Coordinates of C-alpha atoms and ligand atoms in Angstrom, one line a residue:
M1 CA 37.0 62.4 16.9
K2 CA 38.8 60.3 14.3
Q3 CA 36.7 59.6 11.3
D4 CA 37.6 56.2 9.7
F5 CA 35.2 53.9 11.5
E6 CA 33.8 50.9 10.0
N7 CA 31.7 48.9 12.5
I8 CA 29.6 50.6 15.2
V9 CA 27.9 49.3 18.2
I10 CA 25.5 51.6 19.9
L11 CA 24.0 51.0 23.4
T12 CA 20.9 53.0 24.5
G13 CA 19.1 53.3 27.9
A14 CA 16.2 55.1 29.3
G15 CA 17.8 58.5 28.9
I16 CA 17.2 58.4 25.1
S17 CA 13.5 58.1 25.6
A18 CA 13.4 60.6 28.5
E19 CA 12.7 63.6 26.2
S20 CA 9.8 61.6 24.6
G21 CA 8.2 61.6 28.0
L22 CA 8.9 58.1 29.2
A23 CA 10.3 58.0 33.0
T24 CA 13.9 56.7 33.4
F25 CA 14.7 54.1 36.1
R26 CA 16.6 56.3 38.5
G27 CA 14.4 59.1 38.8
A28 CA 13.5 60.7 42.1
E29 CA 14.4 58.8 45.3
G30 CA 15.2 55.7 43.1
L31 CA 11.5 54.9 42.8
W32 CA 10.3 54.1 39.4
E33 CA 6.8 55.0 38.6
G34 CA 6.2 54.8 42.2
H35 CA 7.6 51.3 42.7
R36 CA 10.8 49.9 44.0
V37 CA 12.4 48.0 41.2
E38 CA 12.7 44.7 43.1
D39 CA 9.0 44.9 43.7
V40 CA 8.1 45.0 39.9
A41 CA 11.1 43.7 37.9
T42 CA 12.1 40.3 39.3
P43 CA 10.7 36.9 38.8
G44 CA 10.1 36.8 42.5
A45 CA 7.8 39.9 42.4
F46 CA 5.8 38.3 39.6
V47 CA 5.3 35.1 41.8
A48 CA 4.5 37.2 44.9
D49 CA 2.0 39.5 43.2
P50 CA 1.4 38.7 39.5
H51 CA -1.4 41.3 39.3
L52 CA 0.8 44.2 40.5
V53 CA 3.5 43.3 38.0
Q54 CA 1.0 42.9 35.2
R55 CA -0.6 46.3 36.0
F56 CA 2.8 47.9 36.1
Y57 CA 3.6 46.7 32.7
D58 CA 0.1 47.2 31.2
A59 CA 0.4 50.9 32.3
R60 CA 3.8 51.3 30.6
R61 CA 2.5 49.5 27.4
A62 CA -0.5 51.8 27.3
A63 CA 1.7 54.9 27.7
L64 CA 3.6 53.9 24.3
S65 CA 0.6 55.2 22.4
T66 CA 0.9 58.7 24.0
V67 CA 4.5 59.3 23.1
E68 CA 6.6 59.7 20.1
P69 CA 10.2 59.1 19.1
N70 CA 12.4 62.2 19.7
A71 CA 15.3 63.6 17.6
A72 CA 17.7 61.3 19.1
H73 CA 15.8 58.2 17.9
D74 CA 15.4 59.9 14.4
A75 CA 19.1 60.6 14.2
L76 CA 20.0 57.0 15.0
A77 CA 17.5 55.7 12.4
R78 CA 19.1 58.0 9.8
L79 CA 22.5 56.7 10.7
D80 CA 21.1 53.1 10.4
A81 CA 19.8 53.9 7.0
E82 CA 22.9 55.6 5.7
W83 CA 25.8 54.0 7.4
R84 CA 27.5 51.6 4.9
G85 CA 29.5 49.6 7.4
E86 CA 28.1 47.4 10.2
L87 CA 25.8 48.9 12.8
L88 CA 24.0 47.4 15.6
I89 CA 21.7 49.4 18.0
V90 CA 21.5 47.4 21.3
T91 CA 18.8 49.0 23.4
Q92 CA 18.1 48.2 27.1
N93 CA 14.8 49.9 26.6
V94 CA 11.6 48.0 26.3
D95 CA 9.7 50.8 24.5
D96 CA 9.2 50.8 20.8
L97 CA 10.6 54.3 19.9
H98 CA 13.7 53.1 17.9
E99 CA 11.7 51.0 15.6
R100 CA 9.0 53.6 15.2
A101 CA 11.7 56.1 14.2
G102 CA 12.7 53.6 11.6
A103 CA 15.6 51.8 13.2
K104 CA 16.2 48.3 11.5
R105 CA 19.6 47.0 12.7
M106 CA 18.6 46.8 16.3
L107 CA 17.7 44.5 19.1
H108 CA 16.0 44.6 22.5
M109 CA 18.3 43.1 25.1
H110 CA 15.9 43.4 28.0
G111 CA 12.7 42.4 26.0
E112 CA 9.8 44.6 25.0
L113 CA 6.6 45.9 26.3
R114 CA 4.9 45.0 23.0
S115 CA 5.8 41.3 23.4
A116 CA 4.5 38.6 25.7
L117 CA 6.1 35.4 26.9
C118 CA 4.0 32.2 27.5
L119 CA 4.9 30.4 30.7
G120 CA 3.3 27.4 29.2
C121 CA 4.8 26.9 25.8
G122 CA 7.6 29.4 26.0
E123 CA 6.5 31.3 22.8
R124 CA 6.9 34.9 22.5
S125 CA 3.9 36.8 20.8
R126 CA 3.0 40.3 19.9
V127 CA 0.6 42.0 22.6
E128 CA -1.4 45.1 22.1
G129 CA -3.6 45.4 25.1
D130 CA -3.4 44.3 28.7
L131 CA -2.1 41.1 30.2
I132 CA -3.9 41.6 33.6
E133 CA -6.8 39.4 32.4
F134 CA -4.3 36.6 31.4
P135 CA -5.5 36.3 27.8
P136 CA -4.9 32.9 26.0
C137 CA -1.5 32.4 24.4
P138 CA -1.9 32.7 20.6
E139 CA 0.2 29.6 20.2
C140 CA -1.0 27.1 22.9
A141 CA -4.2 28.9 24.2
Q142 CA -3.1 28.5 27.9
Q143 CA -3.7 31.7 30.0
M144 CA -0.2 31.9 31.1
L145 CA 1.3 35.1 29.4
R146 CA 3.8 37.2 31.4
P147 CA 5.5 40.4 30.2
D148 CA 8.3 39.6 27.7
I149 CA 10.7 41.6 29.8
V150 CA 14.2 40.5 31.1
W151 CA 13.8 40.9 34.8
F152 CA 16.8 41.2 37.3
G153 CA 18.3 37.6 37.5
E154 CA 17.2 36.8 34.1
L155 CA 19.5 36.2 31.0
P156 CA 19.4 39.1 28.6
Y157 CA 18.4 38.3 25.0
E158 CA 20.9 37.9 22.1
M159 CA 24.1 38.0 24.2
E160 CA 26.0 36.0 21.5
R161 CA 25.1 38.5 18.8
I162 CA 25.9 41.4 20.9
E163 CA 29.3 40.0 21.9
Q164 CA 30.1 39.3 18.2
A165 CA 29.2 42.8 17.3
L166 CA 31.4 44.1 20.2
M167 CA 34.4 42.0 18.9
R168 CA 34.1 43.7 15.5
A169 CA 33.3 47.3 16.5
D170 CA 35.9 50.0 16.1
L171 CA 33.4 52.6 17.6
F172 CA 31.2 52.0 20.7
V173 CA 28.6 54.6 21.6
S174 CA 26.6 54.7 24.9
I175 CA 23.5 56.9 25.0
G176 CA 21.4 57.8 27.9
T177 CA 22.2 55.0 30.4
S178 CA 23.7 55.1 33.9
G179 CA 25.8 52.1 33.5
A180 CA 24.3 50.6 36.6
V181 CA 23.2 47.3 35.4
Y182 CA 25.2 44.4 34.0
P183 CA 25.9 42.8 31.5
A184 CA 25.1 46.0 29.6
A185 CA 27.2 48.2 31.7
G186 CA 30.2 46.1 30.9
F187 CA 30.0 46.4 27.1
V188 CA 32.2 49.3 27.1
Q189 CA 35.0 47.5 28.8
S190 CA 34.7 44.7 26.1
A191 CA 34.8 47.3 23.3
K192 CA 37.7 49.1 24.8
Y193 CA 39.5 45.8 25.4
R194 CA 39.3 45.2 21.5
G195 CA 40.6 48.5 20.7
A196 CA 37.2 50.4 19.8
Y197 CA 36.9 54.1 20.3
C198 CA 34.3 54.6 23.0
V199 CA 32.0 57.7 23.3
E200 CA 29.4 58.5 25.8
L201 CA 26.4 60.9 25.2
N202 CA 24.6 61.4 28.4
L203 CA 23.0 64.0 30.7
D204 CA 25.5 63.3 33.4
P205 CA 28.5 61.0 33.8
S206 CA 27.6 57.3 33.9
Q207 CA 29.1 54.9 36.4
G208 CA 31.4 53.7 33.6
S209 CA 32.5 57.1 32.4
I210 CA 36.2 56.4 33.1
F211 CA 36.2 53.8 30.3
F212 CA 35.3 56.2 27.6
D213 CA 37.6 58.1 25.3
E214 CA 35.0 60.8 25.1
S215 CA 32.1 61.8 27.3
R216 CA 29.7 64.5 25.9
M217 CA 27.2 65.7 28.3
G218 CA 23.9 67.1 27.4
P219 CA 20.3 66.0 26.3
A220 CA 20.2 63.2 23.8
S221 CA 17.9 65.2 21.5
E222 CA 20.8 67.7 20.9
L223 CA 23.9 65.5 21.2
V224 CA 22.8 62.5 19.1
P225 CA 21.8 64.4 15.9
A226 CA 25.2 66.4 16.0
F227 CA 27.0 63.2 16.6
V228 CA 25.3 61.5 13.6
D229 CA 26.0 64.6 11.4
E230 CA 29.7 64.1 12.4
L231 CA 29.8 60.4 11.6
L232 CA 28.0 60.9 8.2
G233 CA 30.3 63.8 7.6
Ligands
LIG1 C1 21.8 38.7 34.6 C2 14.0 45.6 32.0 C3 22.6 36.6 35.0 C4 12.9 45.9 33.0 C5 16.1 45.9 33.1 C6 27.0 42.5 40.3 C7 27.8 42.5 39.2 C8 27.2 42.3 37.8 C9 25.9 41.8 37.9 C10 25.1 41.8 38.9 C11 25.7 42.2 40.2 N1 24.7 42.2 41.0 C12 23.6 41.7 40.5 C13 23.8 41.5 39.2 C14 22.8 41.2 38.1 C15 22.0 42.4 37.7 C16 22.5 43.7 38.0 O1 23.3 44.2 37.1 N2 22.2 44.3 39.0 C17 22.6 45.7 39.3 C18 21.6 46.4 40.1 C19 24.0 45.6 40.0 N3 21.8 42.1 36.3 C20 20.9 41.2 36.0 O2 20.1 40.6 36.8 C21 20.7 41.0 34.5 N4 20.9 39.6 34.3 O3 22.8 39.3 35.2 O4 21.7 37.5 34.4 C22 22.2 35.3 34.5 C23 23.3 34.5 33.9 C24 23.0 33.2 33.4 C25 21.6 32.8 33.6 C26 20.6 33.6 34.2 C27 20.9 34.9 34.6 C28 19.5 41.4 33.8 C29 19.3 43.0 34.0 C30 18.0 43.4 33.4 C31 17.0 43.9 34.3 N5 16.0 44.6 33.4 N6 15.2 46.4 32.3 C32 11.9 46.9 32.6 O5 12.2 47.9 31.8 O6 10.9 46.9 33.3 S1 17.2 46.8 33.7 C33 16.9 48.5 33.4 O7 17.8 49.3 34.2 C34 17.3 49.0 32.1 O8 16.9 48.1 31.1 C35 18.8 49.2 32.1 O9 19.5 48.0 31.8 C36 19.0 49.4 33.6 C37 19.5 50.8 33.7 O10 18.6 51.7 33.3 P1 19.0 52.9 32.3 O11 18.5 52.5 31.0 O12 20.5 53.2 32.4 O13 18.3 54.2 32.9 P2 18.8 54.8 34.2 O14 17.4 55.7 34.7 O15 19.4 54.0 35.3 O16 19.8 56.0 33.7 C38 19.3 56.9 32.8 C39 20.5 57.7 32.2 O17 20.0 58.6 31.2 C40 21.1 58.5 33.3 O18 22.5 58.4 33.3 C41 20.7 60.0 33.0 O19 21.8 60.9 33.2 C42 20.6 59.9 31.4 N7 19.5 60.7 30.9 C43 18.4 61.2 31.4 N8 17.8 62.1 30.6 C44 18.6 62.2 29.5 C45 19.7 61.4 29.8 N9 20.6 61.2 28.7 C46 20.5 62.0 27.7 N10 19.5 62.8 27.4 C47 18.5 62.9 28.3 N11 17.4 63.7 28.1

């Protein structure tokens, strides 16, 4: 791998948190924590059965206190701290493992379990416990808090900031994602189009593997620390 990179964009997906014990989306038979994605991760699902959806996200939020960042999260946090050029970690994950590992230059394009969105006033607020009881919004006191998660059919967060970073990147790294969901799955094509060197670190080839200059297969906890060592040379 050439070494004179300046500006890095890193896209992460559920695979980077798998070794911490959090389920990925495309596990056995396409069921996700026992649910079909369309039954729990769409605005229609929330309208149809708000309690099912709240319970689904309450359970995943509660699970955060039972897991820890793994060596891959730690390696990216080290890279974030030591990399003198531009760096942006764009995670599709809604867990808090990147920030708990110490990552700073990062964003959650699909929202966060630890955040709630008020359907009354539109404010986002930190949430520790459950939303199933519809607690009052800290901003407007209305009891209309939903998970602050970008569901299918909803616009991901900070797309402008992501596009800007992709325009300036000379290295794009995709870690632990199947490349199944857009717009995230299209970032490699944007990066490639602008001449970035594109590397994929994954347990098995993603749907966009053909767009990458390099695909390294294996568990993130092994591949990512080694890759960061290479970059920090
Ligand atoms: C939008 C939050 C428009 C939920 C998520 C056709 C073309 C283009 C788009 C579409 C289309 N048809 C429909 C669409 C739109 C849709 C889409 O892409 N659908 C897909 C199914 C085709 N996209 C959307 O709806 C997006 N919004 O398009 O908005 C718009 C425009 C204007 C105005 C309004 C709207 C929003 C999508 C966001 C949905 N929310 N997450 C939650 O978490 O509860 S998506 C969710 O699945 C993830 O966030 C991620 O983005 C996606 C894929 O999951 P992965 O993270 O990749 O995980 P997965 O299990 O799939 O793969 C794990 C990988 O890790 C595997 O490759 C595995 O090999 C690897 N792995 C496993 N273990 C390890 C490992 N790797 C390393 N080490 C290990 N140990």
